[in-house]
XYZ file of C-alpha atoms in Angstrom:
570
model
C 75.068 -18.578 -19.188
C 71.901 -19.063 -21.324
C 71.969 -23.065 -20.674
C 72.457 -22.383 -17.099
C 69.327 -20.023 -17.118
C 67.886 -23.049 -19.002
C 67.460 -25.132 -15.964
C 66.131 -22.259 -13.170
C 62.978 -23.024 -12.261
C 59.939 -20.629 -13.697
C 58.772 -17.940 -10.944
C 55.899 -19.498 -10.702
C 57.498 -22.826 -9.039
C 59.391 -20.390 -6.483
C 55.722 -18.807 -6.269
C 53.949 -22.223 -5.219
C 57.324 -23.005 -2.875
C 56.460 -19.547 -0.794
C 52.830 -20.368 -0.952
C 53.413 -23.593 0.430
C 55.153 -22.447 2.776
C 53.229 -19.651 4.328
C 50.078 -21.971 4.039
C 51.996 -24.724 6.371
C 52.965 -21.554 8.872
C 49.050 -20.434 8.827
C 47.708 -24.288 9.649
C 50.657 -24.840 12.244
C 49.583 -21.402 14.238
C 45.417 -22.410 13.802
C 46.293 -25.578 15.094
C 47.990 -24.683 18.071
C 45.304 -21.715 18.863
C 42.427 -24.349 18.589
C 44.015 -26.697 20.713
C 45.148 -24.406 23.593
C 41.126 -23.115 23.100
C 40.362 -26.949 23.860
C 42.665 -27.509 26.493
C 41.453 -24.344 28.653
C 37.444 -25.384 28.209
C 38.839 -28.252 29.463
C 40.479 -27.067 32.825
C 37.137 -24.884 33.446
C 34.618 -27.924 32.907
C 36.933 -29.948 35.445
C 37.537 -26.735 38.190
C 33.960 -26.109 37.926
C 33.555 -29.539 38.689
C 35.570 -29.824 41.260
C 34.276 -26.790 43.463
C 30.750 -28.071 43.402
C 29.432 -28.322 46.480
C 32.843 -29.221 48.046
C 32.584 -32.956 46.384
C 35.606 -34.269 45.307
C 36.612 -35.403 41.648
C 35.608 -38.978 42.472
C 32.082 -38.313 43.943
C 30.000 -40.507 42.035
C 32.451 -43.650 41.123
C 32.556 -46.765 43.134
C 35.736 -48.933 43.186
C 35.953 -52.259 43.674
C 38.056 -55.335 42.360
C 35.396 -57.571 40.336
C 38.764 -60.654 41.118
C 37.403 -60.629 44.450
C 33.865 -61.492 42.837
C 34.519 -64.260 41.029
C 34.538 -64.425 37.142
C 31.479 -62.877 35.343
C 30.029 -61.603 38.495
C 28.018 -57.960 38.814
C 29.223 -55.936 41.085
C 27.391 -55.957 44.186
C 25.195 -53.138 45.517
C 27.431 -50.376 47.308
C 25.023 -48.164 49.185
C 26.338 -44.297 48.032
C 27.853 -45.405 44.980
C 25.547 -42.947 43.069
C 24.674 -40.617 46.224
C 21.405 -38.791 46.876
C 21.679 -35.111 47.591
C 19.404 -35.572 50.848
C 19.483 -39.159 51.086
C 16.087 -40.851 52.360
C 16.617 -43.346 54.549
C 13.633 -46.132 55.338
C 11.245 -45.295 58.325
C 10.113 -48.622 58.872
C 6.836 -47.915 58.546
C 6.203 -50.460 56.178
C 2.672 -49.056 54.522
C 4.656 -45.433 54.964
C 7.677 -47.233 52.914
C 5.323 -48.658 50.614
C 3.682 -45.977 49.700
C 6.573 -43.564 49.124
C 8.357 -46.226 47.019
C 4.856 -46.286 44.364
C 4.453 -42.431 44.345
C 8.185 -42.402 43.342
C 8.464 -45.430 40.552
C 4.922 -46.502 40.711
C 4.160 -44.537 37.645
C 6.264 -46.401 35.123
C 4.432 -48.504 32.429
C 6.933 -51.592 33.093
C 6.944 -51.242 37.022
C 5.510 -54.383 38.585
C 5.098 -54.994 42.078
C 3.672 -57.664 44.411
C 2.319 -57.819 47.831
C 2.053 -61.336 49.951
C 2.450 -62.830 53.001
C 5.689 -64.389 54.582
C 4.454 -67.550 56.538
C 7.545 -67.717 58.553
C 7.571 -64.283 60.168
C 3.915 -64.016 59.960
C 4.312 -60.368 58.493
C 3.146 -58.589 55.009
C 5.744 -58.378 52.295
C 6.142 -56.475 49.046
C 8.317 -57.297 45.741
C 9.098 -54.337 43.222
C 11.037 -55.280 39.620
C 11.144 -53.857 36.460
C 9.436 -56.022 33.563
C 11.804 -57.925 31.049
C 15.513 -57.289 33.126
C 14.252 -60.436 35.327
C 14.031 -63.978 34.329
C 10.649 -64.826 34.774
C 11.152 -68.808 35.766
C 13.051 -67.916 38.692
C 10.877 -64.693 39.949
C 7.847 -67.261 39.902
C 8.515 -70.575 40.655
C 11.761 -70.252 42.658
C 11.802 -66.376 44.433
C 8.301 -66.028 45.301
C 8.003 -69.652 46.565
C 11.114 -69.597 48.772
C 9.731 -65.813 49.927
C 6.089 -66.840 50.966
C 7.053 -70.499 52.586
C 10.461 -70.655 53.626
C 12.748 -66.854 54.475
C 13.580 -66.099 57.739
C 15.355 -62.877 58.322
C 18.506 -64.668 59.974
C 18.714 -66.895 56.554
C 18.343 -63.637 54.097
C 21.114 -61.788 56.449
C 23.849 -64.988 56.756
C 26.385 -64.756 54.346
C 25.193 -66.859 51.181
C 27.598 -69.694 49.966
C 27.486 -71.822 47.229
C 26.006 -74.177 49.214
C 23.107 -72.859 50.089
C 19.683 -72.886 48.211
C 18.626 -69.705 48.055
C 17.516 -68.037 44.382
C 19.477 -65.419 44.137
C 23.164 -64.285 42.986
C 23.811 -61.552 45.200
C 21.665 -60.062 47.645
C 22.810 -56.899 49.773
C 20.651 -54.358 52.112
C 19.751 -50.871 51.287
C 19.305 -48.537 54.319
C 17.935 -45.389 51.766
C 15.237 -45.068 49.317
C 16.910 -43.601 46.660
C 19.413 -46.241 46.450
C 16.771 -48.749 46.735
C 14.899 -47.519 43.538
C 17.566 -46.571 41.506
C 18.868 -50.338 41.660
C 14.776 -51.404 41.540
C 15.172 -49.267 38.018
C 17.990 -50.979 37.030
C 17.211 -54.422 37.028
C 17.723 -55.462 40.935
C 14.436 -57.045 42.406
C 13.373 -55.246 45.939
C 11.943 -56.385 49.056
C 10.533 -54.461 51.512
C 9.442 -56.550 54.830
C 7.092 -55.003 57.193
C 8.637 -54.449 61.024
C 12.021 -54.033 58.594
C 14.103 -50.512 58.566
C 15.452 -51.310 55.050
C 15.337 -52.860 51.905
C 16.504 -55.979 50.418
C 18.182 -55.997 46.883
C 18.256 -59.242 45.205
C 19.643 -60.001 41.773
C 18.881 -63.283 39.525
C 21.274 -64.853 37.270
C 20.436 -65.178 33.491
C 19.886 -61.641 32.096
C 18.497 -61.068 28.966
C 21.175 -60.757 26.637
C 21.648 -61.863 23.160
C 23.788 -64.792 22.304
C 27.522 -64.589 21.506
C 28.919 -64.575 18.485
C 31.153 -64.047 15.824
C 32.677 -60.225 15.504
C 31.175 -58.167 12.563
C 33.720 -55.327 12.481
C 36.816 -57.739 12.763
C 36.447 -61.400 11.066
C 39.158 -63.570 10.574
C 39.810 -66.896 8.537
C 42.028 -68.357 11.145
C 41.364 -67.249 15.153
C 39.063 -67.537 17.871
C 35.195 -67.408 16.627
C 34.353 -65.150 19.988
C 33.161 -61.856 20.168
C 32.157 -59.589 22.871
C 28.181 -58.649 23.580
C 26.261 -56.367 25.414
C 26.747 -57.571 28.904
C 29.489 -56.296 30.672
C 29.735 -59.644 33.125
C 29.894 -61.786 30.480
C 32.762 -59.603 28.592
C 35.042 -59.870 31.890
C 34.264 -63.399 32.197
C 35.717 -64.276 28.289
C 38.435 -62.076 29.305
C 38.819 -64.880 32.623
C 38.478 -67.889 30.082
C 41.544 -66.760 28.429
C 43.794 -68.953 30.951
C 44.225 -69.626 34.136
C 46.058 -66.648 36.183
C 45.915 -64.875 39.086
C 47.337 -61.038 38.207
C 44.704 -59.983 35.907
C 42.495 -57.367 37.931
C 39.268 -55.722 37.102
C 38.472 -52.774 38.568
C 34.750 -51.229 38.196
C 33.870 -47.701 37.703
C 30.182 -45.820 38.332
C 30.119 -44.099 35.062
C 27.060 -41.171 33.802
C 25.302 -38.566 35.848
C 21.919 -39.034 34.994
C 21.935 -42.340 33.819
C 24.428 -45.004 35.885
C 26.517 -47.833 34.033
C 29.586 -49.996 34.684
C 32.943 -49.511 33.330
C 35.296 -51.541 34.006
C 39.321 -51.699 33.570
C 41.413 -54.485 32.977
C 45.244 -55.185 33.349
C 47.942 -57.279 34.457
C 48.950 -55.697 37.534
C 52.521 -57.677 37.846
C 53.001 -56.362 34.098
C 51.147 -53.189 33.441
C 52.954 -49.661 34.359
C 52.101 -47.821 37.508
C 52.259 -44.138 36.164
C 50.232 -45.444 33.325
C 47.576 -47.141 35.538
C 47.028 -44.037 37.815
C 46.678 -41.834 34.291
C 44.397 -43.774 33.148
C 41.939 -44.273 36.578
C 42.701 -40.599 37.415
C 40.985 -39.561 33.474
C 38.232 -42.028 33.907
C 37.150 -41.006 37.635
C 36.582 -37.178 36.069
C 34.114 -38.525 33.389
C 31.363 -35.891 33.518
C 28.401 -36.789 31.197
C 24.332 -37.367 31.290
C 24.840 -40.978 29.684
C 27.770 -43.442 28.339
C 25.459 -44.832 25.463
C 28.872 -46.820 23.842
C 32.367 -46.850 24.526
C 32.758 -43.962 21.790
C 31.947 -41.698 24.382
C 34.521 -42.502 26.899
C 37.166 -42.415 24.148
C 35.994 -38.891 22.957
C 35.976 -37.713 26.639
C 39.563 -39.181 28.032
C 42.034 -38.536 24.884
C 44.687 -36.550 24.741
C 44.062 -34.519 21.688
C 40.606 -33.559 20.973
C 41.359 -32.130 17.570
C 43.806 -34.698 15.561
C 41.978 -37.198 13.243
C 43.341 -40.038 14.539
C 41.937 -42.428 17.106
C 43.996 -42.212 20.561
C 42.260 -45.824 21.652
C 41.772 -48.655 19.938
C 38.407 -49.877 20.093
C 38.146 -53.490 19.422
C 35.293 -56.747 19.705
C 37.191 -59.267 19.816
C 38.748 -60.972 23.386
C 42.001 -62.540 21.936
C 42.964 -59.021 20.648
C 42.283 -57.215 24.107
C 44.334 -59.822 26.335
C 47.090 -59.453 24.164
C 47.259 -55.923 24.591
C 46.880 -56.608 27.930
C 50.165 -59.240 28.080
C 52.222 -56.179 26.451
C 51.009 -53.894 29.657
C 48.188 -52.071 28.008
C 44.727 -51.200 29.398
C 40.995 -52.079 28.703
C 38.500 -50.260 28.805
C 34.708 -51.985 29.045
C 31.637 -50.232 29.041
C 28.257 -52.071 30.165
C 25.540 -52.084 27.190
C 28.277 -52.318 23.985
C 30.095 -55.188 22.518
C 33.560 -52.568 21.454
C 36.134 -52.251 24.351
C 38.457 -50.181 23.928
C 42.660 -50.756 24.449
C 45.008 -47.645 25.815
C 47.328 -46.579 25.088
C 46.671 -46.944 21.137
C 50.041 -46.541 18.251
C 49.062 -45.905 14.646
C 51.000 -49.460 13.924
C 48.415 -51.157 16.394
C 45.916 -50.127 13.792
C 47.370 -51.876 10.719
C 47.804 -55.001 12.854
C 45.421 -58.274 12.863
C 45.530 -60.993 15.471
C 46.043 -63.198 12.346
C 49.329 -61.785 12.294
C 50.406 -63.710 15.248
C 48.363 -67.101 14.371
C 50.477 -67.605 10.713
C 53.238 -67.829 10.314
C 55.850 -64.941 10.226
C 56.601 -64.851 6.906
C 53.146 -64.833 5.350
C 52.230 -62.430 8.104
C 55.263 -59.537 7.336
C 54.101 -59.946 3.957
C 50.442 -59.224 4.747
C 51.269 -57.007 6.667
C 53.400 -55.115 4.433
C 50.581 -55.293 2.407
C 48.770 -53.609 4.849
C 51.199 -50.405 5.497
C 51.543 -50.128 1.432
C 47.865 -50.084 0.794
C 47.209 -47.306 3.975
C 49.599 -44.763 1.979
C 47.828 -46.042 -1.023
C 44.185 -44.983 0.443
C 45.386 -42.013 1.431
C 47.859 -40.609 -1.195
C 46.486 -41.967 -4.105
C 43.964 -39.649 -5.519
C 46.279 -36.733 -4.478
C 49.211 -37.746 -6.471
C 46.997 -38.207 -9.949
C 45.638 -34.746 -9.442
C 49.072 -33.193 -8.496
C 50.697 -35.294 -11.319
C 47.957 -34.738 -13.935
C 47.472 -31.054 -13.535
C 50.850 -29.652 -12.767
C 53.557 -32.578 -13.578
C 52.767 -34.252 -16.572
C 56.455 -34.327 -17.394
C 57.131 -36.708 -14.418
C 54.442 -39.808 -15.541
C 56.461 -42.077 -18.672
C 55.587 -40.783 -21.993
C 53.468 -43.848 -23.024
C 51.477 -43.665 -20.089
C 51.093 -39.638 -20.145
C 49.946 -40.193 -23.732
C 47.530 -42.484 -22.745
C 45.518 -41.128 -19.794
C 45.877 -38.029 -22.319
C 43.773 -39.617 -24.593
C 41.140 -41.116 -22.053
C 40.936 -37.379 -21.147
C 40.064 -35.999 -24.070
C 36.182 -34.472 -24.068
C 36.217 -34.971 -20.024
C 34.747 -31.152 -18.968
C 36.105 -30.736 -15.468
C 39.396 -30.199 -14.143
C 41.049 -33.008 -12.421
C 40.188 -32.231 -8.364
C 36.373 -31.476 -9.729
C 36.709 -35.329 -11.849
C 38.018 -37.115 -8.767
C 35.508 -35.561 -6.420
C 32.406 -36.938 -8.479
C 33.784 -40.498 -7.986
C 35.445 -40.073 -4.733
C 31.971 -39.018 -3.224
C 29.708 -41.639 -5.151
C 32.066 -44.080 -3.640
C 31.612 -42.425 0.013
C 27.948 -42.073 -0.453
C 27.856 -45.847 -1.733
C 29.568 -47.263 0.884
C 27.386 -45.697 3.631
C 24.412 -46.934 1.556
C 25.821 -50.632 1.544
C 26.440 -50.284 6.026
C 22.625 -48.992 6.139
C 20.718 -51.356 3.660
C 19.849 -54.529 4.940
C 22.687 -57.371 4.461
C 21.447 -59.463 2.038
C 20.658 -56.271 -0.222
C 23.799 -54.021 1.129
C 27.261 -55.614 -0.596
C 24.930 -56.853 -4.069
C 23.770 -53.079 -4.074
C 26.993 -51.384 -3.394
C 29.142 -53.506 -6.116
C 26.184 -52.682 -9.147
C 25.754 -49.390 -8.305
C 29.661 -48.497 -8.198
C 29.536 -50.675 -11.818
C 27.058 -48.594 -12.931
C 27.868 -45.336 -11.743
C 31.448 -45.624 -13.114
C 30.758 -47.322 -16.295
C 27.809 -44.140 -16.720
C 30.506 -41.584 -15.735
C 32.813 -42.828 -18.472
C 30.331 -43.300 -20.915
C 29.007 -39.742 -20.503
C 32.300 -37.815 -20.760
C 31.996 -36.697 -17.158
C 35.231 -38.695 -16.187
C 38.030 -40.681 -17.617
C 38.259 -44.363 -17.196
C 42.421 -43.919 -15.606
C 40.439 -41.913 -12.545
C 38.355 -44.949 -12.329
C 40.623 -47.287 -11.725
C 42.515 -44.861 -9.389
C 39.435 -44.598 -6.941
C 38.808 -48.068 -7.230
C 42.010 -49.192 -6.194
C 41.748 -46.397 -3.677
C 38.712 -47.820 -2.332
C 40.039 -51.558 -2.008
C 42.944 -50.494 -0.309
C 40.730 -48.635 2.184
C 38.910 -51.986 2.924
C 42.329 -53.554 3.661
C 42.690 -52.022 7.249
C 42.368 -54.135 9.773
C 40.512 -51.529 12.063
C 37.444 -49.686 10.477
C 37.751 -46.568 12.257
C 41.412 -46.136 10.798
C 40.193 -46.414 7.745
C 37.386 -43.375 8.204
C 40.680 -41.162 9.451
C 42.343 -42.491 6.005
C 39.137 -40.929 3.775
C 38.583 -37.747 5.597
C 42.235 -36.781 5.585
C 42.365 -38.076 1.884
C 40.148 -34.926 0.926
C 42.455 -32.986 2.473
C 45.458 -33.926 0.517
C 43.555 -33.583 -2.789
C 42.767 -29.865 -2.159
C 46.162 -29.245 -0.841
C 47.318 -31.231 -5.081
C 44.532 -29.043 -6.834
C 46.169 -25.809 -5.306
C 50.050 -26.540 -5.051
C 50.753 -29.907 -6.907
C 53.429 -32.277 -5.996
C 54.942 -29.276 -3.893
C 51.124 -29.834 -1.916
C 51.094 -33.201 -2.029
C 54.559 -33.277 -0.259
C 53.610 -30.431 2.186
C 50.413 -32.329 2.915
C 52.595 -35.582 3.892
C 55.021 -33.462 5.614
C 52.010 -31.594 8.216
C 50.816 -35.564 8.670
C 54.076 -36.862 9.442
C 54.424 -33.546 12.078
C 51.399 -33.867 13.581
C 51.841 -37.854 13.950
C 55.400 -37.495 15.629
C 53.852 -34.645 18.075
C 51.087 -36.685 18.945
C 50.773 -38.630 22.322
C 48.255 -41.305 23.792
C 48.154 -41.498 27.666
C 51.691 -40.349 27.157
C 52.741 -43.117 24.483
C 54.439 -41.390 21.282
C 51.692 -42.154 18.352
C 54.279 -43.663 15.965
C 56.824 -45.189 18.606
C 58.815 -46.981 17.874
C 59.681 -44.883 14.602
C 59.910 -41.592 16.405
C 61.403 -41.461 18.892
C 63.602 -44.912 17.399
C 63.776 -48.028 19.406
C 65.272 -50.674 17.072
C 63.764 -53.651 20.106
C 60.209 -52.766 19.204
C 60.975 -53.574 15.597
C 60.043 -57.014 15.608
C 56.751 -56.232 15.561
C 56.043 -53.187 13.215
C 56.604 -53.561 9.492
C 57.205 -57.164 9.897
C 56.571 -60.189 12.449
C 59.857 -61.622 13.563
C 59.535 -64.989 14.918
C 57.317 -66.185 17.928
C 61.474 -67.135 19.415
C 62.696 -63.647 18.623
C 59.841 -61.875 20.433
C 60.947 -62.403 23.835
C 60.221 -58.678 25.860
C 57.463 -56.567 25.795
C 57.560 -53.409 23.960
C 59.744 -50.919 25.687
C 57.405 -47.994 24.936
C 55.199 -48.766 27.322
C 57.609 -49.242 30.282
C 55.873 -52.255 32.101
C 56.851 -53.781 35.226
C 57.795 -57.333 33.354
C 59.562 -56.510 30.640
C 60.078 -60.552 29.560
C 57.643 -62.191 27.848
C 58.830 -65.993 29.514
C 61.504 -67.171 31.864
């Protein structure tokens, strides 16, 4: 009986079991009450929406296929695509026009306006722009000349062809004032006639934009050199050069209450899922917000689950990645004034994936990607198992090695979650230091100073030189993922599995894992399980998770997302 008593487990160990359970009960039941408190601040913020002023959910959005537009066009002026409360139509009263249009705007420091005769018509014009959003050479030489010498009002209202020889890419009439400033405002030039009951919006080629280049946030050794910029027309019209096709449509959004932008969607309509489509326009017609400064803001507003760590859209700069995810039946999302679109619905094995996994070949890519998976639970797991194994389960590290990190311990003051915090947040603190600093002074300054600062540590007593290598590798395996905002989830919820070692050990370690691996299985993204095809299993979509079968192999879609065209040829 006594060797049998030999093997029970101290009290204690049944002690940090019941702990570890009742702490898992307490986070499952906060969790849910926070989210339901989400969720029903939610439904008020959209009812209250809704029942103002009897306007329906879509007041404010325009819609309009940018394939009928021709690749890289703006969308053309929609009078009431952003409407006035009272609008103000024109009297046609041309000094009475004039006048109301400079009280209005006239006060702006980069406002410029222009009175001058039009020799045809024999009347008094004016042209209103904005400073710096038109290109000078053609306002001057081209605009003003064709304006003064040569318009007619039959040649500015006859549809314009590609034939013709007027200055201008798109030119539309505004019956209101308030639609004719906002557009003034926003980069449009406007011409008000005398003897005319409207405005005339006219918009140059040629924005100011800078030049495109590589990505920063995803560069590649092998792969397309192209990265997305600033200007929404020229985003759609990379997304054209692709290839030659017919089914990709474009669909453009008003977006921002106070301040309007474009947003645009992109799919394949002969591949991408219906149900999917309508969730997707149906979230982005309710945006609500003053101003859609980057395409952070639309992901924030339209996922699923406010609360979880990880990202429910993939945000992305690159072009070959985003009509990919468009050939599997996925959505884009592109905002106008930011280089990152984003791709919906978003797996977590989307974000351990590079487009270089599909330009190798497959058996250097599974092993990269392998690479990839192992160094995720590396980042993640890492500093949790030392504690857990160093504080509570010495017995479980080989007795060579146990004696070692023993002796690198020896004189270190803290305890092990205080030792691996030091490090853990000079590293943090370092890397943010080495995104801020200039380039040429940011990766020189964060490799000395995480030299110095470790080498100091371990000098001083303050740490022990195995923890050092721990974080380290911690750290490079961070750097490993593909997608930089995966890796941010990675450290935050790394902080959280080393207080859940320092209190429980391996049995928190495991419980930590365990709550993950829940609240990954529970989670959804515009209705797409997060780690399909794991949970729920479909063995078809496992060509393309752990490892890269064959280009030959790969011949349907995945099956999660249900799209029309489920073969990828013939």
């Amino acid at each position: 009986m006594s060797s049998i008593l030999e093997y029970i487990p101290d009290w204690s160990v049944f002690g940090q079991a019941l702990a570890a359970l009742l702490i898992a009960i307490v986070v499952n039941r906060l969790y849910h009450k926070a989210d339901a408190f989400v969720r029903r601040g939610k439904a008020i913020g959209k009812s209250g929406k809704s029942g103002k002023s009897g306007k329906s959910d879509k007041a404010g959005h325009s819609r309009s296929v940018l394939a009928a537009s021709g690749p890289g066009a703006f969308p053309k002026f929609e009078p009431g695509a952003v409407p006035e409360s009272e609008p103000e139509p024109f009297s046609g009263d041309y000094e009475s026009d004039l006048q109301a249009i400079l009280d209005s705007i006239g006060r702006n420091s980069d406002f410029r306006f222009r009175t001058f005769p039009m020799a045809k018509l024999n009347r008094q014009a004016a042209l209103f722009w904005v400073d710096g959003m038109q290109n000078d050479r053609i306002l001057n030489l081209q605009l003003m000349q064709f304006l003064m010498f040569e318009a007619t009002i039959e040649a500015m209202e006859a549809p314009i062809s590609p034939g013709d020889v007027l200055p201008f890419e798109s030119l539309a009439r505004c019956p209101e004032r308030g639609g004719f400033k906002r557009c003034v405002l926003f980069g449009h030039a406007g011409l008000l006639i005398e003897g005319v009951p409207y405005g005339f919006l006219i918009q140059f080629p040629d924005a100011a934009g800078r030049a495109v280049a590589e990505p920063v946030s995803e560069a590649l050794l092998r792969g397309p050199r192209l990265g997305f910029s600033e200007v929404l027309s020229e985003n759609t019209s990379m997304l054209r050069r692709q290839g030659f096709g017919t089914s990709l449509e474009m669909i453009n959004y008003k977006v921002g209450t106070r301040l309007t932008k474009d947003l645009v969607l992109a799919y394949f309509k002969d591949i991408v899922n219906p149900d999917l489509l309508r969730d997707v326009e149906d979230r982005v017609s309710k945006l609500d917000f003053d101003f859609f400064g980057e395409s952070g803001y639309v992901e924030q507003l339209i996922e699923d689950n406010t609360l979880s760590p990880f990202q429910q859209a993939q945000n992305t700069e690159r072009p070959d990645r985003v009509i990919n995810a468009l050939l599997e039946g996925r959505i884009a999302i592109l905002l106008d004034g930011t280089p990152f679109a984003l791709i919906v619905p978003a797996t977590f094995s989307m974000l351990l994936q590079s487009p270089e996994d599909y330009y190798e070949r497959w058996l250097p890519s599974s092993l990269l990607r392998l690479l990839r998976f192992l160094a995720a639970f590396m980042a993640l797991m890492a500093p949790a198992l030392y504690i857990s194994l160093i504080s509570f389960h010495p017995g479980l590290i080989p007795t060579e090695l146990a004696i070692s990190i023993i002796e690198t311990r020896q004189g270190v003051p803290f305890p092990s979650l205080i030792e691996v915090l030091i490090l853990e947040v000079s590293i943090e603190i370092l890397r943010e230091a080495g995104i801020r600093l200039p380039k040429p002074v940011g990766p020189a300054m964060g490799i000395v100073g995480g030299l110095i600062i470790g080498d100091a540590a371990v000098q001083a007593g303050i740490v022990s030189p195995f923890l050092v290598i721990v974080v380290a590798v911690t750290a490079i395996s961070s750097f490993s993922i593909p997608t930089y905002s995966a890796g941010i989830t990675l450290r935050i919820l790394r902080f959280a599995g080393m207080l859940f070692a320092a209190i429980l050990g391996m049995f928190g370690t495991i419980l930590f894992f365990l709550l993950l691996c829940s609240h990954l299985t529970k989670l959804k993204s515009f209705g797409v399980p997060y780690v399909t095809p794991i949970s729920p299993f479909r063995i078809q979509d496992w060509k393309d998770l752990f490892i890269r079968a064959p280009l030959s192999l790969m011949k349907r879609r995945p099956a999660m997302l249900k799209p029309r065209d489920n073969t990828r040829r013939p």
